[in-house]
PDB file of C-alpha atoms in Angstrom:
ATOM      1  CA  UNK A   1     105.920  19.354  -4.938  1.00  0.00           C
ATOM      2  CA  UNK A   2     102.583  21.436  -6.090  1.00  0.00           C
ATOM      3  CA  UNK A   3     102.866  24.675  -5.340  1.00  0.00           C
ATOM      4  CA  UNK A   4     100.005  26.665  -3.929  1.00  0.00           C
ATOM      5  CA  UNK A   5      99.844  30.246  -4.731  1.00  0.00           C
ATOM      6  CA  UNK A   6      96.392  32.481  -3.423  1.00  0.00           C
ATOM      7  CA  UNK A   7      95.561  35.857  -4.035  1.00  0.00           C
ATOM      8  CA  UNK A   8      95.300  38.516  -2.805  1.00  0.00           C
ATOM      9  CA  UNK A   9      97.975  38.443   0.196  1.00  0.00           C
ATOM     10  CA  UNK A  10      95.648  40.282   2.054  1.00  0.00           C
ATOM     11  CA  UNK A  11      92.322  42.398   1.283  1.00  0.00           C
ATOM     12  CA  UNK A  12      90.249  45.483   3.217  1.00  0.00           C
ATOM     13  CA  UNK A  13      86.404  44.996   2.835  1.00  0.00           C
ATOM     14  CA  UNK A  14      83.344  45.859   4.626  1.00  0.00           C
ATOM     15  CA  UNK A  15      80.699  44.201   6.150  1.00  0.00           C
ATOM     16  CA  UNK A  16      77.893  42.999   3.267  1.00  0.00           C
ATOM     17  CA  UNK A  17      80.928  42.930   0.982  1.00  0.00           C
ATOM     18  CA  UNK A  18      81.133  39.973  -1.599  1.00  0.00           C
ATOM     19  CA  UNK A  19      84.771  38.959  -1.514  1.00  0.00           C
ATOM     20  CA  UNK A  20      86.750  36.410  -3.581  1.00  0.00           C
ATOM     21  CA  UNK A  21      89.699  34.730  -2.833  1.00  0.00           C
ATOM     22  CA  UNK A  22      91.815  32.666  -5.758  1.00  0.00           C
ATOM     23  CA  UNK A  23      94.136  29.769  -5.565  1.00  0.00           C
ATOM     24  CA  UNK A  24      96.455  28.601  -8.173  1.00  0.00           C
ATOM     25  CA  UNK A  25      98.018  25.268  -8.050  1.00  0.00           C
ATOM     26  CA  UNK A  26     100.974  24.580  -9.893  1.00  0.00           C
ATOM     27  CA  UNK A  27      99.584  21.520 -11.961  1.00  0.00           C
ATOM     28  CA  UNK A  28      96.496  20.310 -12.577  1.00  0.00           C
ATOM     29  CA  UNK A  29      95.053  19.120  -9.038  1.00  0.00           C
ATOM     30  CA  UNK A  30      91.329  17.811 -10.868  1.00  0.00           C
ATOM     31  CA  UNK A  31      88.779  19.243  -7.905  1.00  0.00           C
ATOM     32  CA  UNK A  32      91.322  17.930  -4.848  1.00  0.00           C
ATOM     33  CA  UNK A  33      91.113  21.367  -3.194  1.00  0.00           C
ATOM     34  CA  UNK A  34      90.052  22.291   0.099  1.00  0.00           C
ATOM     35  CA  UNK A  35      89.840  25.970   1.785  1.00  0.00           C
ATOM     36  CA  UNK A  36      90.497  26.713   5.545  1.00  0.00           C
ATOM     37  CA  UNK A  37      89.784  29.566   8.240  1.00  0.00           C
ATOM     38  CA  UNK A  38      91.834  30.604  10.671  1.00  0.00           C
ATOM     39  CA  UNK A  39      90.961  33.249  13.166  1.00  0.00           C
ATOM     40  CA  UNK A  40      93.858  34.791  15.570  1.00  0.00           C
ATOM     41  CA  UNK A  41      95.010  32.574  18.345  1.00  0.00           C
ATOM     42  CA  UNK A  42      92.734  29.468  16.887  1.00  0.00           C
ATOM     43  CA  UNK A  43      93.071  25.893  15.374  1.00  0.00           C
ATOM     44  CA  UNK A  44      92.150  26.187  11.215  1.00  0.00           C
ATOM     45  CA  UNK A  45      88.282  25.155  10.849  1.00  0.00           C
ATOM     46  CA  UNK A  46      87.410  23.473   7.593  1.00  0.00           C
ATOM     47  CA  UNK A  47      85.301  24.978   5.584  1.00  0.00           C
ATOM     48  CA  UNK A  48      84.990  23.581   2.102  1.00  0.00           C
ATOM     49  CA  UNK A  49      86.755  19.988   0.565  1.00  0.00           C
ATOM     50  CA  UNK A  50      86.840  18.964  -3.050  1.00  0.00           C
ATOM     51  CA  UNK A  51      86.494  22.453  -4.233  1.00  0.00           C
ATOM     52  CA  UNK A  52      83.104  23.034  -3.802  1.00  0.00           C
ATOM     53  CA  UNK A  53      81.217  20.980  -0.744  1.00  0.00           C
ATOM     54  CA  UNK A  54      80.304  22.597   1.755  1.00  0.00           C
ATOM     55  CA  UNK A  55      81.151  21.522   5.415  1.00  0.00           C
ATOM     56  CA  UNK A  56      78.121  20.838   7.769  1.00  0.00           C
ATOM     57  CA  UNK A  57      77.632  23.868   9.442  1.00  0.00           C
ATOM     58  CA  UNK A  58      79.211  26.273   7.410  1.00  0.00           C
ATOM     59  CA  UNK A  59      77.212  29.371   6.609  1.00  0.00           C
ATOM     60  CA  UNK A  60      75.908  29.240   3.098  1.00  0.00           C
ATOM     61  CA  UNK A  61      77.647  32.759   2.272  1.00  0.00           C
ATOM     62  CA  UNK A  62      80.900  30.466   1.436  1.00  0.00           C
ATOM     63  CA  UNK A  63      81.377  28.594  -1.747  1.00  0.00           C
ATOM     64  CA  UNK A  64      83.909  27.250  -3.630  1.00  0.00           C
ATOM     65  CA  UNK A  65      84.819  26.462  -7.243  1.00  0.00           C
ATOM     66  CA  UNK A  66      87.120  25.339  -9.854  1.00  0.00           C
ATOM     67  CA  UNK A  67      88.916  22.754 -11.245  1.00  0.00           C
ATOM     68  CA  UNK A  68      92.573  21.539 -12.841  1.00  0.00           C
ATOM     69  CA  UNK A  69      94.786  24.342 -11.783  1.00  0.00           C
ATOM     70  CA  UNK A  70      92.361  27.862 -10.645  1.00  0.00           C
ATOM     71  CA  UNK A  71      89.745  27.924  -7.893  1.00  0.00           C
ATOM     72  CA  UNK A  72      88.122  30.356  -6.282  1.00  0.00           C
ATOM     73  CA  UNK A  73      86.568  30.632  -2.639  1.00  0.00           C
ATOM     74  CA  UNK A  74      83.671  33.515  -2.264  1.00  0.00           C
ATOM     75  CA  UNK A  75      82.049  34.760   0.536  1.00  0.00           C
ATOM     76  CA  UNK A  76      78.873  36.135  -0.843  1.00  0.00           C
ATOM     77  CA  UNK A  77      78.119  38.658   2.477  1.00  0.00           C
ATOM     78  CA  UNK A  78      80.999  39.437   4.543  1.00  0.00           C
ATOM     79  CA  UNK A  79      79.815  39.007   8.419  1.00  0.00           C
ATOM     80  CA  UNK A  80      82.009  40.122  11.324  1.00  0.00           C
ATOM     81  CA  UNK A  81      82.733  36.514  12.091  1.00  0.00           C
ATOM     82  CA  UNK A  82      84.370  35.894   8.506  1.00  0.00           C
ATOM     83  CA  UNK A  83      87.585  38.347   9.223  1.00  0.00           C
ATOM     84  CA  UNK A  84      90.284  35.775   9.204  1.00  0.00           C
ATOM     85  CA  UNK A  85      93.076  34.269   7.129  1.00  0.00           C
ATOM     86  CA  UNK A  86      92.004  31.641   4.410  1.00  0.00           C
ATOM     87  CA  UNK A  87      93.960  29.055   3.219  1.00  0.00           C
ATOM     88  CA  UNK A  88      93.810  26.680   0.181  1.00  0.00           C
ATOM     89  CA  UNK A  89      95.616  23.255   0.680  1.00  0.00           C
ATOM     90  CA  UNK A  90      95.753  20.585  -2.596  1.00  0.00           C
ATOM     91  CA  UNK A  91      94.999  17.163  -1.428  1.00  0.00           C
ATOM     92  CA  UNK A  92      96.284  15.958  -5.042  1.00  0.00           C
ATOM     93  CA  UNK A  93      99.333  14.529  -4.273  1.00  0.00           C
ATOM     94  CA  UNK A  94     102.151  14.299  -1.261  1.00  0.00           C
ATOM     95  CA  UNK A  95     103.035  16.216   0.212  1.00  0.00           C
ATOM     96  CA  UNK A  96     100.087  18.189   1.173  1.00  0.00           C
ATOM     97  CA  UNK A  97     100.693  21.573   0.593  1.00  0.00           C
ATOM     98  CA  UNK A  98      98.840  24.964   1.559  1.00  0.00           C
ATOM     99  CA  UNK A  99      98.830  28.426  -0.049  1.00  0.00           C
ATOM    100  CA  UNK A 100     100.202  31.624   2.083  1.00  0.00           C
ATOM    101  CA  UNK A 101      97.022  32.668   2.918  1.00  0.00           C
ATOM    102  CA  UNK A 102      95.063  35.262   2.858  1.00  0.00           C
ATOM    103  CA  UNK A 103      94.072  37.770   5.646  1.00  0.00           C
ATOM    104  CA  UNK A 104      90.661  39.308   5.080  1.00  0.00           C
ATOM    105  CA  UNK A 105      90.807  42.726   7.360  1.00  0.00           C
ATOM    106  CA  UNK A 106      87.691  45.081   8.135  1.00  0.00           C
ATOM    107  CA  UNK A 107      87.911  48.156   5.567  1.00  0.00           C
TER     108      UNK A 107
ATOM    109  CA  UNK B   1      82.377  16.354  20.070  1.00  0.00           C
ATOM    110  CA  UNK B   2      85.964  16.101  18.637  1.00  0.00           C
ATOM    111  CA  UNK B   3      88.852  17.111  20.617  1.00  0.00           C
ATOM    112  CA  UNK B   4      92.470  16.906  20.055  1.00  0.00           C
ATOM    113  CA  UNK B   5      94.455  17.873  23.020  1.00  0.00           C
ATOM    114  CA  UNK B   6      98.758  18.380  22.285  1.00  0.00           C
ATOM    115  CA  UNK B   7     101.124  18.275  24.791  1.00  0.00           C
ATOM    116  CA  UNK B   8     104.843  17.668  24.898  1.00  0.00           C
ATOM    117  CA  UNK B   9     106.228  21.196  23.325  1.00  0.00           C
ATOM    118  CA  UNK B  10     108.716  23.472  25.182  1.00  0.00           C
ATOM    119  CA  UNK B  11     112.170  25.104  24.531  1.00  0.00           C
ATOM    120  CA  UNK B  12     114.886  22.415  23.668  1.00  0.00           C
ATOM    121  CA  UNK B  13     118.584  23.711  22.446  1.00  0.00           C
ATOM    122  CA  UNK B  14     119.140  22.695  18.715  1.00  0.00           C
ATOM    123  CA  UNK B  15     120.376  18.838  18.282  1.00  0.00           C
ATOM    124  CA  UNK B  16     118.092  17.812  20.918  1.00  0.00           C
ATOM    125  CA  UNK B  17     114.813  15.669  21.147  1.00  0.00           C
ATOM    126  CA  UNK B  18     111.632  16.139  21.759  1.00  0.00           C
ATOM    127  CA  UNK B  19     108.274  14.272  21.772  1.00  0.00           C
ATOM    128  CA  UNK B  20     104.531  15.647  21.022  1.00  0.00           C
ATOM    129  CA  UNK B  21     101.399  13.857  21.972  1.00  0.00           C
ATOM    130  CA  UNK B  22      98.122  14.077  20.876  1.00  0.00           C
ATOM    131  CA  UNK B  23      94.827  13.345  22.935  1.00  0.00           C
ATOM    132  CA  UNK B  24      91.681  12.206  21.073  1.00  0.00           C
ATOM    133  CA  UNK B  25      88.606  11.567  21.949  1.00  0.00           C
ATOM    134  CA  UNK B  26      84.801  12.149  20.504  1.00  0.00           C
ATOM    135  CA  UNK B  27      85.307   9.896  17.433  1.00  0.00           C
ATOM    136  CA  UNK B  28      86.569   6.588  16.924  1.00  0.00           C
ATOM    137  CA  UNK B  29      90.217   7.291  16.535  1.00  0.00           C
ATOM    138  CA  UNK B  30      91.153   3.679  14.927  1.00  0.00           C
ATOM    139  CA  UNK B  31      89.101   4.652  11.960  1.00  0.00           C
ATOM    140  CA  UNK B  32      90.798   7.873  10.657  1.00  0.00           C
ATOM    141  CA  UNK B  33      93.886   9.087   9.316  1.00  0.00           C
ATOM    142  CA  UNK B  34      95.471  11.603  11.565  1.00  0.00           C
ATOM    143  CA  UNK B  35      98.397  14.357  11.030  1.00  0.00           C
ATOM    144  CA  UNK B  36     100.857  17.079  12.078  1.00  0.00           C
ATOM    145  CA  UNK B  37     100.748  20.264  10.721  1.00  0.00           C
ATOM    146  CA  UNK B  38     102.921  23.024  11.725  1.00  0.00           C
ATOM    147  CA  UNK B  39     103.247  26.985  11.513  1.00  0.00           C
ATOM    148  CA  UNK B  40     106.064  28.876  12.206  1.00  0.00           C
ATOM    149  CA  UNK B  41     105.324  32.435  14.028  1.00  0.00           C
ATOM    150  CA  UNK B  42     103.349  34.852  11.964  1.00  0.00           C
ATOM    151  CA  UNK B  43     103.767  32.282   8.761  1.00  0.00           C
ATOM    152  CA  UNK B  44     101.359  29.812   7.077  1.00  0.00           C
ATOM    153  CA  UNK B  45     100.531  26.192   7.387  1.00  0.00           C
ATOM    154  CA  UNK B  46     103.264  23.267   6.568  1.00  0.00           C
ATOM    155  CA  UNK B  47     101.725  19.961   6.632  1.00  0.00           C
ATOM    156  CA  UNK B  48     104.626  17.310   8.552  1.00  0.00           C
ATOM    157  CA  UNK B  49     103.636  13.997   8.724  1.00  0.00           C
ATOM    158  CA  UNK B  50     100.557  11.586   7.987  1.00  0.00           C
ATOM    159  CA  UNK B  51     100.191   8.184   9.492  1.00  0.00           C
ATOM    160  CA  UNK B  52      96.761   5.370   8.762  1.00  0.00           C
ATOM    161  CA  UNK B  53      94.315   3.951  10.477  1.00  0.00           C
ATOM    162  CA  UNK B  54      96.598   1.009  11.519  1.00  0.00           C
ATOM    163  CA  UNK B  55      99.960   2.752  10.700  1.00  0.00           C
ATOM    164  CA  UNK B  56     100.346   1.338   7.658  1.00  0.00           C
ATOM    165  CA  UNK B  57     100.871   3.795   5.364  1.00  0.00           C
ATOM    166  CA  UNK B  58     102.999   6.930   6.730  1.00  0.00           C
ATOM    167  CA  UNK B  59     104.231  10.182   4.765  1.00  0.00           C
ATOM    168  CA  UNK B  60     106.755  12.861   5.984  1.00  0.00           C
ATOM    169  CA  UNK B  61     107.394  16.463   4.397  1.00  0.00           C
ATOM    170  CA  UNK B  62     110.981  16.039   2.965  1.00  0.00           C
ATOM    171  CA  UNK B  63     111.902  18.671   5.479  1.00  0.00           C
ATOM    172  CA  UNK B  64     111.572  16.505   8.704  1.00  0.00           C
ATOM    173  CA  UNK B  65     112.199  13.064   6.505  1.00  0.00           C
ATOM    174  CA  UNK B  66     114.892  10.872   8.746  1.00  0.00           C
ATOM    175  CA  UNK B  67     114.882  13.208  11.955  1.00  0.00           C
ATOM    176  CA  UNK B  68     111.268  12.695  12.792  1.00  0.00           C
ATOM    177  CA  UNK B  69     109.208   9.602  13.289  1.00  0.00           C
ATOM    178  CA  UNK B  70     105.314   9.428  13.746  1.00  0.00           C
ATOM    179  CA  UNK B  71     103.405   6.970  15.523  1.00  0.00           C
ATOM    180  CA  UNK B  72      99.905   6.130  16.758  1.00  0.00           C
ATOM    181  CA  UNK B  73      98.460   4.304  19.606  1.00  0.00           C
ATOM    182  CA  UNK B  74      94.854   3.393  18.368  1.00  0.00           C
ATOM    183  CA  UNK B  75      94.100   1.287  22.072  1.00  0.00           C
ATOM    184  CA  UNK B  76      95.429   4.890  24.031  1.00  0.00           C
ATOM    185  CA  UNK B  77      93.415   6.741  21.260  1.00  0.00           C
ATOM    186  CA  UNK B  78      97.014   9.320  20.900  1.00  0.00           C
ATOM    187  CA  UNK B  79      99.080  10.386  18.124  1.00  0.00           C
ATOM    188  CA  UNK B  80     102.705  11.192  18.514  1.00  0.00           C
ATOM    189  CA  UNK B  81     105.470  12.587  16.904  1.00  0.00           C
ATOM    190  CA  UNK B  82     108.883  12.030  18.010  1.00  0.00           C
ATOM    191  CA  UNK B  83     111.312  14.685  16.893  1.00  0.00           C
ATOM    192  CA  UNK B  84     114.824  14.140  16.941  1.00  0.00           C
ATOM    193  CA  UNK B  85     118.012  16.500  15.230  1.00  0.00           C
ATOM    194  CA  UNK B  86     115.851  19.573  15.897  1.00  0.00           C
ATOM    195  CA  UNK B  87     116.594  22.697  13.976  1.00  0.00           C
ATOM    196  CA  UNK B  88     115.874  26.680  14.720  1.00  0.00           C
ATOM    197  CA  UNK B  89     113.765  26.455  11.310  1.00  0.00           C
ATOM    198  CA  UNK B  90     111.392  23.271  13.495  1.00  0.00           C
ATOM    199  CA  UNK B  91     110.324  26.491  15.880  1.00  0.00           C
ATOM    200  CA  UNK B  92     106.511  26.314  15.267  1.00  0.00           C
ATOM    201  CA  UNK B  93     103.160  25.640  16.715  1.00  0.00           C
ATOM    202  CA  UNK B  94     102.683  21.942  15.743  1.00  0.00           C
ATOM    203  CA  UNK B  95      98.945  20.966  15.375  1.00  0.00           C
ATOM    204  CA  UNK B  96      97.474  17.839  15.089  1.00  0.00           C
ATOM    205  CA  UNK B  97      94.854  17.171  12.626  1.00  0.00           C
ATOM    206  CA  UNK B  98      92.701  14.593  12.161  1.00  0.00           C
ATOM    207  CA  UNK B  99      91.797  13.000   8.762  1.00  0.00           C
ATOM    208  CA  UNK B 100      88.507  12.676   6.831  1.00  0.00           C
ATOM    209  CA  UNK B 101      89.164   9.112   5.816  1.00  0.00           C
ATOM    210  CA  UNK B 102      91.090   5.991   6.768  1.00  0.00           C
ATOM    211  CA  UNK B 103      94.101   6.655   4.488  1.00  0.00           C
ATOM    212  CA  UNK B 104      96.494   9.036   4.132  1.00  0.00           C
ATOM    213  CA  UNK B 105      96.419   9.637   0.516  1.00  0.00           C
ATOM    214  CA  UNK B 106      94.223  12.721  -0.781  1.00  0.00           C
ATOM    215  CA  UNK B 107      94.577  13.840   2.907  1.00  0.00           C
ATOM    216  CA  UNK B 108      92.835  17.037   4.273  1.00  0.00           C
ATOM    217  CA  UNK B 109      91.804  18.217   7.834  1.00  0.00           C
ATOM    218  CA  UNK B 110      88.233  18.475   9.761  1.00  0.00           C
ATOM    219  CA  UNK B 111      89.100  18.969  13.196  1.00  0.00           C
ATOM    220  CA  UNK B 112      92.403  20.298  14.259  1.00  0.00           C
ATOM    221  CA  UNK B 113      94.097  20.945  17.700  1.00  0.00           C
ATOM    222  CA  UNK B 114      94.921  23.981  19.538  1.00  0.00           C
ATOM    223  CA  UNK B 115      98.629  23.120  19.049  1.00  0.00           C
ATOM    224  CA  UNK B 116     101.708  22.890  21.254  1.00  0.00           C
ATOM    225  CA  UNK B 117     104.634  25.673  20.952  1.00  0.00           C
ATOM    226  CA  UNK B 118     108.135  24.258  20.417  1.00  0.00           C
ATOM    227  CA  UNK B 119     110.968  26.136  20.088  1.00  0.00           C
ATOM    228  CA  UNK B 120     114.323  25.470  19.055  1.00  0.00           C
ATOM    229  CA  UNK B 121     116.782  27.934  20.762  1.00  0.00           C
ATOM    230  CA  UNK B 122     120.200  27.605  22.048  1.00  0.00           C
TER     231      UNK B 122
END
């Protein structure tokens, strides 16, 4: 199975803060990498596929990048609405794993 | 707009069965791959099973393989996942998820469910 590991576990910032968020896969996964949001108590919302493309409707402030193994997802203005946990999930191969997460808290 | 309504979960004694359903409705349901995902309290996401547009490709985690079994009903527009043998370590919300494309090979999620709780307790 590819393993998903993201960093950090968890990270304090304030609103207007740029904040990155890395995911490692185990193996090369080309650009089959897709980033979630999950807010307490809610279903995970979609926010970017294939590494980099955007989601209709998704504020602007997210992108993603990378390929083969390291990707990154950045949120270029932390809003209220972003605190959350964000997951990474390879779509490489079965079965389809996620990283831990990561829980972005107000500083 | 796309909803995907669970039912089924509830507290069932280890050994036992129990059956999850999934109502959709705001796309055409015959034309997408759908899912379960689960997470266990306070823990991440574990993807579970993957079924086709016509059931003909289907993928399991290996840590349901053999005790569960998913299934879709395209003309009822409902998923379901029949879980049999259940475990303490099955205690999660289970969510269903539904697929960008037809197949379930390089799978990943657009519109999830609120879930349904089940937990395995004697």
């Amino acid at each position: 199975d590819i393993q998903m590991t993201q960093s950090p576990s968890s990270l304090s910032a304030s609103v207007g803060d740029r904040v990155t968020i890395t995911c490692r896969a185990s193996q090369s996964i080309s650009s089959y990498l897709n980033w979630y949001q999950q807010k307490p108590g809610k279903a995970p919302k979609l926010l970017i596929n294939a590494a980099s493309s955007l989601q209709s409707g998704v504020p602007s402030r997210f992108s993603g990048s990378g390929s083969g193994t390291d990707f990154t997802l950045t949120i270029s203005s932390l809003q209220p609405e972003d605190f959350a946990t964000y997951y990474c999930q390879q779509s490489y191969n079965p079965p389809w794993t996620f990283g831990q997460g990561t829980k972005v808290e107000i500083k | 707009e796309v909803q995907l309504v669970e039912s089924g979960g509830g507290l069932v004694q280890p050994g036992r069965s129990l059956r999850l359903s999934c109502a959709a409705s705001g796309f055409t349901f015959d034309d997408y791959a759908m899912h379960w995902v689960r997470q266990a309290p306070g823990k991440g996401l574990e993807w579970v099973s993957g079924i086709s547009w016509n059931s003909g490709s289907i993928g399991y985690a290996d840590s349901v393989k053999g005790r569960f079994t998913i299934s879709r009903d395209n003309a009822k527009n409902s998923l379901y996942l029949q879980m049999n043998s259940l475990r303490a370590e099955d205690t999660a919300l289970y969510h269903c998820a539904k697929d960008r494309g037809p197949t379930v090979t390089r799978a990943h999620f657009d519109y999830w469910g609120q879930g349904t709780q089940v937990t395995v307790s004697s």
